[in-house]
Amino acid sequence: KQPPPPDQNNLFGYIEDLQELTIIERPVRRSLKTPEEIERLTVDEELNDIERAVYLLSSGQDIQGTSVAANLPVLMRQNPAETLRRVLPKIREVLHVAGVEMQLTAAVSFLTILQEESMSIHTYSHAFLHIILQNLEHRDAGVSNAWLETLLAVVEVLPKETIRHEILNPLVSKAQLSQTLQSRLVSCKILGKLTNKFEAHIIKREILPLVKSLCQDVEYEVRSCMCRQLEHIAQGIGTELTKNVVLPELVELARDEGSSVRLAAFETLVNLLEMFDADDRSQTVLPLVKSFCEKSFKVDESILVSLSFHLGKLCNGLYGIFTPEQHLRFLEFYKKLCTLGLQQENGHNDNQMQLQTLEQEKKYVSVRKNCAYNFPAMIVFVDPKNFHLELYSTFFCLCHDPEVPVRYTMAIGLYEVAKLLDSGVYVIHKELVTLLQDDSLEVLDALINHLPEILELMTTGGENSGSESKLLTVPDLIPALTTAEQRAATSLKWRTHEKLLQKYACLPHIISSDQIYYRFLHRMLTIIMTNNVLPVQKAAARTLCIYLRYNRKQEQRHEVIQKLIEQLGQGKSYWNRLRFLDTCEFIIELFSKSFFCKYFFLPVLELTHDPVANVRMKLCYLLPKVKSTLKVPTDKHLLQQLELCIRKLLCQEKDKDVLTIVKRTVLELDRMEISVDAFQKRFYENDLLDQEKEREEQLLLEMEQLEKEKQQNEGRPASISDKMFEKKRKSCNNFLLLKCICCLFVLGKEGKKSKLVRSQSFSTQALHPKYGNIDKCSNKSSATGYASSIPGMGKGSMLPFSGKCHSFCCYLCQSSS
């Protein structure tokens, strides 16, 4: 069958494409080096590093000179004397005609040599300082700034006399009006650095006259630059000179005709608030600030963004001198900024608002974002007790702002807000739910950084509430948490999903065991089995293990364990079997040795027969941790099973990579010592920690049994059933409290207080330390009684803890009560 004839239009298209290719190819041919150029770029291989550097600087091209400049720190380390004698003079010559790239490279290299401290500062200043000063006034602003940065770093370590003769004295002429604009700008920045190097009388006599002169410069760029250096100068000259010299200059610059100068004056004024006394603040600073605020909307919108950024610092800095009327005025001004661009003062949009430029809209978004940033400071300004009356409506508006950057900033600061509100934190629970359900994943990512701490404050009613148990559960919290996880799962931002799953490990302290089981635990298992991102799967596996650890119903625990073994360990996909091994690693870390041996030891060993080499290889890496869970003679039969599996691997393994890992693992296993049932000195801490875990797991069964007995006794008279349950619960609590005190007492005698928290807590790796103190011991009064029964600890003895028990035991006891 003949192919169809080519389309005429397509043919012309091919020809045009070919012509374009030839056009592209021609410059490539022209860009090739000629034999003459290649010969000129060729360097004799027999030359040493110093000779090659000198040759390239003398006869090479600019790119070769740049290479030498970049290699200068290496040459200084290898042969400093020859580099200073032969290479550095050549660099000094070449820099006069060098291009921008070589100038920037040389500036960075000079700074690197200074930071490496490969020579004395005297030698450095003698060799390099003059080169730096010569290139400061380069016509390219980027090059000039690079050399200036190097010079300012050098000034930090130079002796005073060198600074005075080499830098300060020439600066008098460089700062004159007859000099170039670039020269005067550089002088401003150097003056700001020099004030920390000299005594006040030298500054007053030699530096302050130059500062005043530059503050009155004819160019607004110079005035603005000098104004920004006044903050550093004030810190160097002290409070008295600042009041007499710097403050009058700032007042004058605040009324400058240039908007950038006024902005610099305002920001410097805010940063220097702490240096002014109450009289200066009330008589000078406050009128200026009021003037800025009044003009910001009508006359000078350029200052609006900066004003909104510094408003929190400003309000709290001037707090002590505000009258009630001024206090209210500044609060209303802040509220106005929070809705800037969303509505007009009279409540309706006019034509001018509808024709806003894109630049104005961006400016208004920046203002509202800055207001969100300052929100915690404004809570302090109005007092947290007045939050609901004064700021809640503003808080609501910022959390529902149409722009993502504003909501993102609110999400970042929500933890600070929650801490400030303390016992009144329940007021903002709706906004927490709103931000959890936000359309933008950026907002969610910002919120979950401190989500465990926020939820802790929400459910315990604040740090100073005096609560001894969990309080209110946040309404709609669980649906919001599940929605947030599902949205993160369906996005392409797997790191956000991973972080969220890690933070969800705090939920056992926030919501009930049943809620976790029905709404979160099975979801974690689904993620492990279906998600395609390994870090996400591992995060879900670890969180699932923590949920399993806190689950208080034996039937539910057995169901989850069975699913882990059947769906992961015995799953059809080798990927699931790999994740089963990851999960077992977390179980070894979080649970007791006996728990792992009882449920997971044999299912793990079954994977020695796995048909996939990667699974067997991963198992080999895990075997040392598996062996560490055994105790003899109790687990002697399991040890025999382990040895049998290793023999089979050694004899039957055909994959050479797996066999190599098996042999390496065998050597590691032979070196391992196995724990015995009795405590051994060398394993004391690990055994104590494992015993704690084992007892906590036993408590789950005991607490479940107590609850069942309470339910069975509900048919009896209330007084009898309640007394029976309370008696058993108290006996359990008393045992736990005594055990905690004994552990503390014994460990204190051993001098291992650093390990105490680990032995008390439920899991050091499972939760952030912040979450460990959510639940508090409900029976403080019994502590002294049990302490007094321990030998050596009477009624007046101080307990080795602060009255709050943060152990898993107390968590369980309180949950049951």
Coordinates of N, CA, C and O in Angstrom, one line a residue, residues 546-669:
I546 N 1.2 5.6 67.0 CA 0.9 6.4 68.2 C -0.5 6.3 68.6 O -0.9 6.2 69.8
Y547 N -1.4 6.3 67.6 CA -2.9 6.1 67.9 C -3.1 4.7 68.5 O -3.9 4.6 69.4
L548 N -2.4 3.7 68.0 CA -2.5 2.4 68.5 C -2.0 2.3 69.9 O -2.6 1.7 70.8
R549 N -1.0 3.1 70.2 CA -0.4 3.1 71.6 C -1.4 3.7 72.6 O -1.5 3.3 73.7
Y550 N -2.2 4.7 72.2 CA -3.1 5.4 73.1 C -4.5 4.7 73.0 O -5.3 5.2 73.8
N551 N -4.8 3.8 72.1 CA -6.1 3.2 72.1 C -6.4 2.4 73.3 O -5.6 1.7 73.8
R552 N -7.6 2.6 73.9 CA -7.9 2.1 75.2 C -8.9 0.9 75.1 O -9.4 0.5 76.1
K553 N -9.1 0.3 73.9 CA -10.0 -0.8 73.8 C -9.3 -2.0 73.1 O -8.8 -1.8 72.0
Q554 N -9.2 -3.1 73.9 CA -8.4 -4.2 73.4 C -8.9 -4.7 72.1 O -8.1 -5.1 71.2
E555 N -10.2 -4.7 71.9 CA -10.8 -5.3 70.7 C -10.4 -4.4 69.5 O -10.0 -5.0 68.4
Q556 N -10.4 -3.1 69.7 CA -9.9 -2.2 68.6 C -8.5 -2.4 68.3 O -8.0 -2.4 67.1
R557 N -7.6 -2.5 69.3 CA -6.2 -2.7 69.1 C -5.9 -4.0 68.3 O -5.1 -4.0 67.4
H558 N -6.6 -5.1 68.7 CA -6.4 -6.4 68.0 C -6.8 -6.3 66.6 O -6.2 -6.9 65.7
E559 N -7.9 -5.5 66.3 CA -8.4 -5.4 64.9 C -7.3 -4.7 64.1 O -7.0 -5.1 63.0
V560 N -6.7 -3.6 64.7 CA -5.7 -2.8 63.9 C -4.5 -3.7 63.7 O -3.9 -3.7 62.6
I561 N -4.0 -4.4 64.7 CA -2.9 -5.2 64.6 C -3.1 -6.3 63.5 O -2.2 -6.6 62.7
Q562 N -4.3 -6.9 63.5 CA -4.6 -7.9 62.5 C -4.6 -7.3 61.1 O -4.0 -8.0 60.2
K563 N -5.1 -6.1 60.9 CA -5.1 -5.5 59.6 C -3.6 -5.2 59.2 O -3.3 -5.3 58.0
L564 N -2.8 -4.7 60.1 CA -1.4 -4.4 59.8 C -0.7 -5.7 59.3 O 0.0 -5.6 58.3
I565 N -1.0 -6.8 59.9 CA -0.3 -8.0 59.5 C -0.8 -8.6 58.2 O -0.1 -8.9 57.3
E566 N -2.2 -8.6 58.1 CA -2.8 -9.2 56.9 C -2.7 -8.3 55.6 O -2.3 -8.8 54.6
Q567 N -2.9 -7.0 55.8 CA -3.0 -6.1 54.6 C -1.6 -5.5 54.3 O -1.4 -5.2 53.1
L568 N -0.7 -5.4 55.3 CA 0.6 -4.9 54.9 C 1.6 -6.1 54.9 O 2.3 -6.3 53.9
G569 N 1.8 -6.8 56.1 CA 2.8 -7.8 56.1 C 2.6 -9.0 55.2 O 3.5 -9.6 54.7
Q570 N 1.3 -9.3 54.9 CA 1.0 -10.4 54.0 C 0.3 -9.9 52.7 O -0.4 -10.6 52.0
G571 N 0.5 -8.6 52.5 CA -0.2 -8.0 51.3 C 0.4 -8.5 50.0 O 1.5 -9.0 49.9
K572 N -0.4 -8.3 48.9 CA 0.1 -8.8 47.6 C 1.2 -7.9 47.0 O 2.1 -8.4 46.3
S573 N 1.1 -6.6 47.4 CA 2.1 -5.7 46.8 C 3.4 -5.7 47.7 O 3.3 -5.6 48.9
Y574 N 4.5 -5.8 47.1 CA 5.8 -5.8 47.8 C 6.0 -4.4 48.5 O 6.6 -4.3 49.5
W575 N 5.4 -3.4 47.9 CA 5.5 -2.0 48.5 C 4.8 -2.0 49.9 O 5.3 -1.4 50.8
N576 N 3.7 -2.7 50.0 CA 3.0 -2.8 51.3 C 3.8 -3.5 52.3 O 3.8 -3.2 53.5
R577 N 4.5 -4.6 51.8 CA 5.3 -5.4 52.8 C 6.5 -4.6 53.2 O 6.9 -4.7 54.4
L578 N 7.0 -3.7 52.4 CA 8.1 -2.8 52.8 C 7.6 -1.8 53.9 O 8.3 -1.6 54.8
R579 N 6.4 -1.3 53.7 CA 5.8 -0.4 54.6 C 5.5 -1.1 56.0 O 5.5 -0.5 57.0
F580 N 5.2 -2.4 55.9 CA 5.0 -3.2 57.1 C 6.3 -3.2 58.0 O 6.2 -3.0 59.2
L581 N 7.4 -3.3 57.3 CA 8.7 -3.3 58.0 C 9.0 -1.9 58.6 O 9.5 -1.8 59.7
D582 N 8.6 -0.8 57.9 CA 8.8 0.5 58.4 C 7.9 0.7 59.7 O 8.3 1.2 60.7
T583 N 6.7 0.2 59.6 CA 5.7 0.2 60.7 C 6.3 -0.5 61.9 O 6.2 -0.1 63.1
C584 N 6.9 -1.7 61.7 CA 7.4 -2.5 62.8 C 8.6 -1.8 63.5 O 8.8 -1.9 64.7
E585 N 9.3 -1.0 62.7 CA 10.4 -0.2 63.2 C 9.9 0.8 64.2 O 10.5 1.0 65.3
F586 N 8.8 1.4 63.8 CA 8.1 2.4 64.8 C 7.6 1.7 66.0 O 7.6 2.3 67.1
I587 N 7.0 0.5 65.8 CA 6.5 -0.2 67.0 C 7.6 -0.6 67.9 O 7.4 -0.5 69.2
I588 N 8.7 -1.0 67.4 CA 9.9 -1.3 68.3 C 10.3 -0.1 69.1 O 10.6 -0.1 70.3
E589 N 10.2 1.1 68.5 CA 10.6 2.3 69.1 C 9.6 2.8 70.2 O 9.9 3.3 71.3
L590 N 8.3 2.6 69.9 CA 7.2 3.2 70.7 C 6.6 2.2 71.8 O 6.1 2.7 72.8
F591 N 6.7 0.9 71.5 CA 6.0 0.0 72.4 C 7.1 -0.8 73.2 O 8.3 -0.7 72.9
S592 N 6.6 -1.6 74.1 CA 7.5 -2.4 74.9 C 8.0 -3.6 74.0 O 7.4 -4.0 73.0
K593 N 9.1 -4.2 74.5 CA 9.7 -5.4 73.8 C 8.7 -6.5 73.8 O 8.5 -7.2 72.8
S594 N 8.0 -6.7 74.9 CA 7.0 -7.9 75.0 C 5.9 -7.7 74.0 O 5.4 -8.7 73.4
F595 N 5.4 -6.4 73.8 CA 4.3 -6.2 72.9 C 4.8 -6.6 71.5 O 4.0 -7.2 70.7
F596 N 6.0 -6.1 71.1 CA 6.4 -6.5 69.7 C 6.6 -8.0 69.5 O 6.2 -8.5 68.5
C597 N 7.2 -8.6 70.5 CA 7.4 -10.1 70.4 C 6.1 -10.8 70.4 O 6.0 -11.8 69.7
K598 N 5.1 -10.3 71.1 CA 3.8 -11.0 71.1 C 3.0 -11.0 69.8 O 2.4 -12.0 69.4
Y599 N 3.1 -9.8 69.1 CA 2.2 -9.6 68.0 C 3.0 -9.6 66.6 O 2.4 -9.9 65.6
F600 N 4.2 -9.1 66.6 CA 4.9 -8.8 65.3 C 6.1 -9.6 65.1 O 6.6 -9.5 63.9
F601 N 6.7 -10.3 66.1 CA 8.0 -10.9 65.9 C 7.9 -12.0 64.8 O 8.7 -11.9 63.8
L602 N 7.0 -12.9 64.9 CA 6.9 -14.0 63.9 C 6.4 -13.5 62.5 O 7.0 -13.9 61.5
P603 N 5.4 -12.6 62.4 CA 5.1 -12.0 61.1 C 6.3 -11.4 60.4 O 6.4 -11.4 59.2
V604 N 7.2 -10.7 61.2 CA 8.3 -10.1 60.5 C 9.3 -11.2 60.0 O 9.8 -11.1 58.9
L605 N 9.5 -12.3 60.8 CA 10.4 -13.3 60.3 C 9.9 -14.1 59.1 O 10.6 -14.6 58.3
E606 N 8.6 -14.1 58.9 CA 8.0 -14.7 57.7 C 8.4 -14.1 56.4 O 8.4 -14.7 55.4
L607 N 8.8 -12.8 56.5 CA 9.3 -12.1 55.3 C 10.7 -12.6 54.8 O 11.1 -12.1 53.8
T608 N 11.3 -13.4 55.6 CA 12.6 -14.0 55.1 C 12.3 -14.9 53.8 O 13.3 -15.1 53.1
H609 N 11.1 -15.3 53.7 CA 10.8 -16.1 52.5 C 10.1 -15.3 51.4 O 9.6 -15.8 50.4
D610 N 10.2 -14.0 51.5 CA 9.5 -13.1 50.5 C 10.2 -13.3 49.2 O 11.4 -13.4 49.1
P611 N 9.3 -13.3 48.1 CA 9.9 -13.5 46.8 C 10.7 -12.3 46.2 O 11.4 -12.4 45.2
V612 N 10.5 -11.1 46.8 CA 11.1 -9.9 46.3 C 12.4 -9.6 47.1 O 12.4 -9.6 48.4
A613 N 13.5 -9.4 46.4 CA 14.8 -9.2 47.0 C 14.8 -8.0 47.9 O 15.4 -8.0 49.0
N614 N 14.2 -6.9 47.5 CA 14.2 -5.6 48.2 C 13.6 -5.8 49.6 O 14.0 -5.2 50.6
V615 N 12.5 -6.6 49.7 CA 11.9 -6.9 51.0 C 12.8 -7.6 51.9 O 13.0 -7.3 53.1
R616 N 13.5 -8.7 51.4 CA 14.4 -9.5 52.2 C 15.6 -8.6 52.6 O 16.1 -8.7 53.8
M617 N 16.0 -7.7 51.8 CA 17.2 -6.8 52.1 C 16.8 -5.9 53.2 O 17.5 -5.7 54.2
K618 N 15.6 -5.3 53.1 CA 15.1 -4.4 54.2 C 14.9 -5.1 55.5 O 15.2 -4.6 56.6
L619 N 14.5 -6.3 55.4 CA 14.3 -7.2 56.6 C 15.7 -7.4 57.3 O 15.8 -7.3 58.5
C620 N 16.7 -7.6 56.5 CA 18.1 -7.9 57.1 C 18.5 -6.6 57.8 O 19.2 -6.8 58.9
Y621 N 18.3 -5.4 57.3 CA 18.7 -4.2 58.0 C 17.9 -4.1 59.3 O 18.4 -3.5 60.3
L622 N 16.7 -4.6 59.4 CA 15.9 -4.5 60.6 C 16.2 -5.6 61.7 O 15.9 -5.4 62.8
L623 N 16.8 -6.7 61.3 CA 17.0 -7.8 62.2 C 17.7 -7.4 63.5 O 17.4 -7.9 64.6
P624 N 18.8 -6.5 63.5 CA 19.4 -6.2 64.8 C 18.4 -5.6 65.7 O 18.4 -5.9 66.9
K625 N 17.5 -4.7 65.3 CA 16.5 -4.1 66.1 C 15.5 -5.2 66.6 O 15.0 -5.1 67.7
V626 N 15.2 -6.1 65.7 CA 14.3 -7.2 66.1 C 14.9 -8.0 67.2 O 14.2 -8.4 68.2
K627 N 16.2 -8.4 67.1 CA 16.9 -9.2 68.1 C 16.9 -8.4 69.4 O 16.9 -9.0 70.5
S628 N 17.0 -7.1 69.4 CA 17.1 -6.3 70.6 C 15.8 -6.4 71.5 O 15.9 -6.0 72.6
T629 N 14.7 -6.8 70.9 CA 13.5 -6.9 71.6 C 13.4 -8.2 72.5 O 12.4 -8.4 73.2
L630 N 14.3 -9.1 72.3 CA 14.2 -10.4 72.9 C 14.8 -10.4 74.3 O 15.8 -9.6 74.6
K631 N 14.2 -11.2 75.2 CA 14.8 -11.4 76.6 C 14.9 -12.9 76.8 O 14.0 -13.6 76.5
V632 N 16.0 -13.3 77.4 CA 16.1 -14.7 77.7 C 16.0 -14.9 79.3 O 16.4 -13.9 80.0
P633 N 15.5 -16.0 79.7 CA 15.0 -17.1 78.9 C 13.6 -17.1 78.4 O 13.2 -18.0 77.7
T634 N 12.9 -16.0 78.7 CA 11.4 -15.9 78.3 C 11.3 -16.1 76.8 O 10.4 -16.8 76.3
D635 N 12.1 -15.4 76.0 CA 11.9 -15.4 74.6 C 12.9 -16.4 73.9 O 13.3 -16.1 72.7
K636 N 13.3 -17.4 74.6 CA 14.3 -18.3 74.0 C 13.8 -19.0 72.7 O 14.6 -19.2 71.7
H637 N 12.5 -19.3 72.7 CA 12.0 -20.0 71.5 C 12.0 -19.0 70.3 O 12.2 -19.4 69.1
L638 N 11.8 -17.7 70.6 CA 11.8 -16.7 69.5 C 13.2 -16.5 69.0 O 13.5 -16.3 67.8
L639 N 14.2 -16.6 69.9 CA 15.6 -16.5 69.5 C 16.0 -17.7 68.6 O 16.7 -17.5 67.6
Q640 N 15.5 -18.8 68.9 CA 15.7 -20.0 68.0 C 15.1 -19.8 66.6 O 15.7 -20.2 65.6
Q641 N 13.9 -19.3 66.6 CA 13.3 -19.0 65.3 C 14.1 -18.0 64.5 O 14.3 -18.1 63.3
L642 N 14.6 -16.9 65.2 CA 15.4 -15.9 64.5 C 16.7 -16.6 63.9 O 17.1 -16.3 62.8
E643 N 17.4 -17.4 64.7 CA 18.6 -18.0 64.2 C 18.3 -19.0 63.1 O 19.1 -19.1 62.1
L644 N 17.2 -19.7 63.1 CA 16.8 -20.6 62.0 C 16.6 -19.8 60.7 O 17.0 -20.2 59.7
C645 N 15.9 -18.7 60.8 CA 15.7 -17.8 59.6 C 17.0 -17.3 59.0 O 17.1 -17.3 57.8
I646 N 17.9 -16.9 59.9 CA 19.2 -16.4 59.4 C 20.0 -17.5 58.7 O 20.6 -17.3 57.7
R647 N 19.9 -18.7 59.3 CA 20.6 -19.9 58.6 C 20.0 -20.1 57.2 O 20.8 -20.4 56.3
K648 N 18.7 -20.1 57.1 CA 18.0 -20.3 55.8 C 18.4 -19.2 54.8 O 18.7 -19.5 53.7
L649 N 18.5 -18.0 55.3 CA 19.0 -16.9 54.4 C 20.4 -17.1 53.9 O 20.7 -16.9 52.7
L650 N 21.3 -17.6 54.8 CA 22.7 -17.8 54.4 C 22.8 -18.9 53.5 O 23.6 -18.9 52.5
C651 N 22.0 -20.0 53.6 CA 22.1 -21.2 52.8 C 21.3 -21.0 51.5 O 21.8 -21.5 50.4
Q652 N 20.1 -20.4 51.5 CA 19.3 -20.4 50.4 C 19.2 -19.1 49.5 O 18.7 -19.1 48.4
E653 N 19.8 -18.0 50.1 CA 19.7 -16.7 49.4 C 20.5 -16.8 48.1 O 21.7 -17.2 48.1
K654 N 19.9 -16.4 47.0 CA 20.5 -16.4 45.7 C 20.9 -15.0 45.2 O 21.8 -14.9 44.3
D655 N 20.2 -14.0 45.7 CA 20.5 -12.7 45.3 C 21.8 -12.2 45.9 O 21.9 -12.2 47.2
K656 N 22.8 -11.8 45.1 CA 24.2 -11.5 45.7 C 24.1 -10.3 46.6 O 24.9 -10.2 47.6
D657 N 23.3 -9.3 46.2 CA 23.2 -8.1 47.1 C 22.6 -8.4 48.4 O 23.1 -7.9 49.5
V658 N 21.6 -9.2 48.4 CA 20.9 -9.6 49.7 C 21.9 -10.4 50.5 O 22.0 -10.2 51.7
L659 N 22.6 -11.3 49.9 CA 23.5 -12.2 50.6 C 24.6 -11.4 51.3 O 25.1 -11.7 52.4
T660 N 25.1 -10.4 50.6 CA 26.1 -9.5 51.2 C 25.6 -8.8 52.4 O 26.3 -8.8 53.5
I661 N 24.3 -8.3 52.4 CA 23.7 -7.7 53.6 C 23.5 -8.7 54.7 O 23.7 -8.4 55.9
V662 N 23.1 -9.9 54.3 CA 22.9 -11.0 55.3 C 24.2 -11.3 56.1 O 24.2 -11.4 57.3
K663 N 25.3 -11.4 55.3 CA 26.6 -11.7 56.0 C 27.0 -10.6 56.9 O 27.5 -10.8 58.0
R664 N 26.8 -9.3 56.5 CA 27.1 -8.2 57.3 C 26.2 -8.2 58.6 O 26.7 -7.9 59.7
T665 N 24.9 -8.5 58.4 CA 24.0 -8.5 59.5 C 24.3 -9.6 60.5 O 24.2 -9.4 61.7
V666 N 24.8 -10.8 60.0 CA 25.2 -11.9 60.9 C 26.3 -11.4 61.8 O 26.3 -11.7 63.1
L667 N 27.3 -10.8 61.3 CA 28.4 -10.3 62.1 C 27.9 -9.3 63.2 O 28.3 -9.3 64.3
E668 N 27.0 -8.4 62.8 CA 26.4 -7.4 63.8 C 25.6 -8.1 64.8 O 25.7 -7.8 66.0
L669 N 24.8 -9.2 64.4 CA 24.0 -9.9 65.4 C 24.9 -10.7 66.4 O 24.5 -10.8 67.6

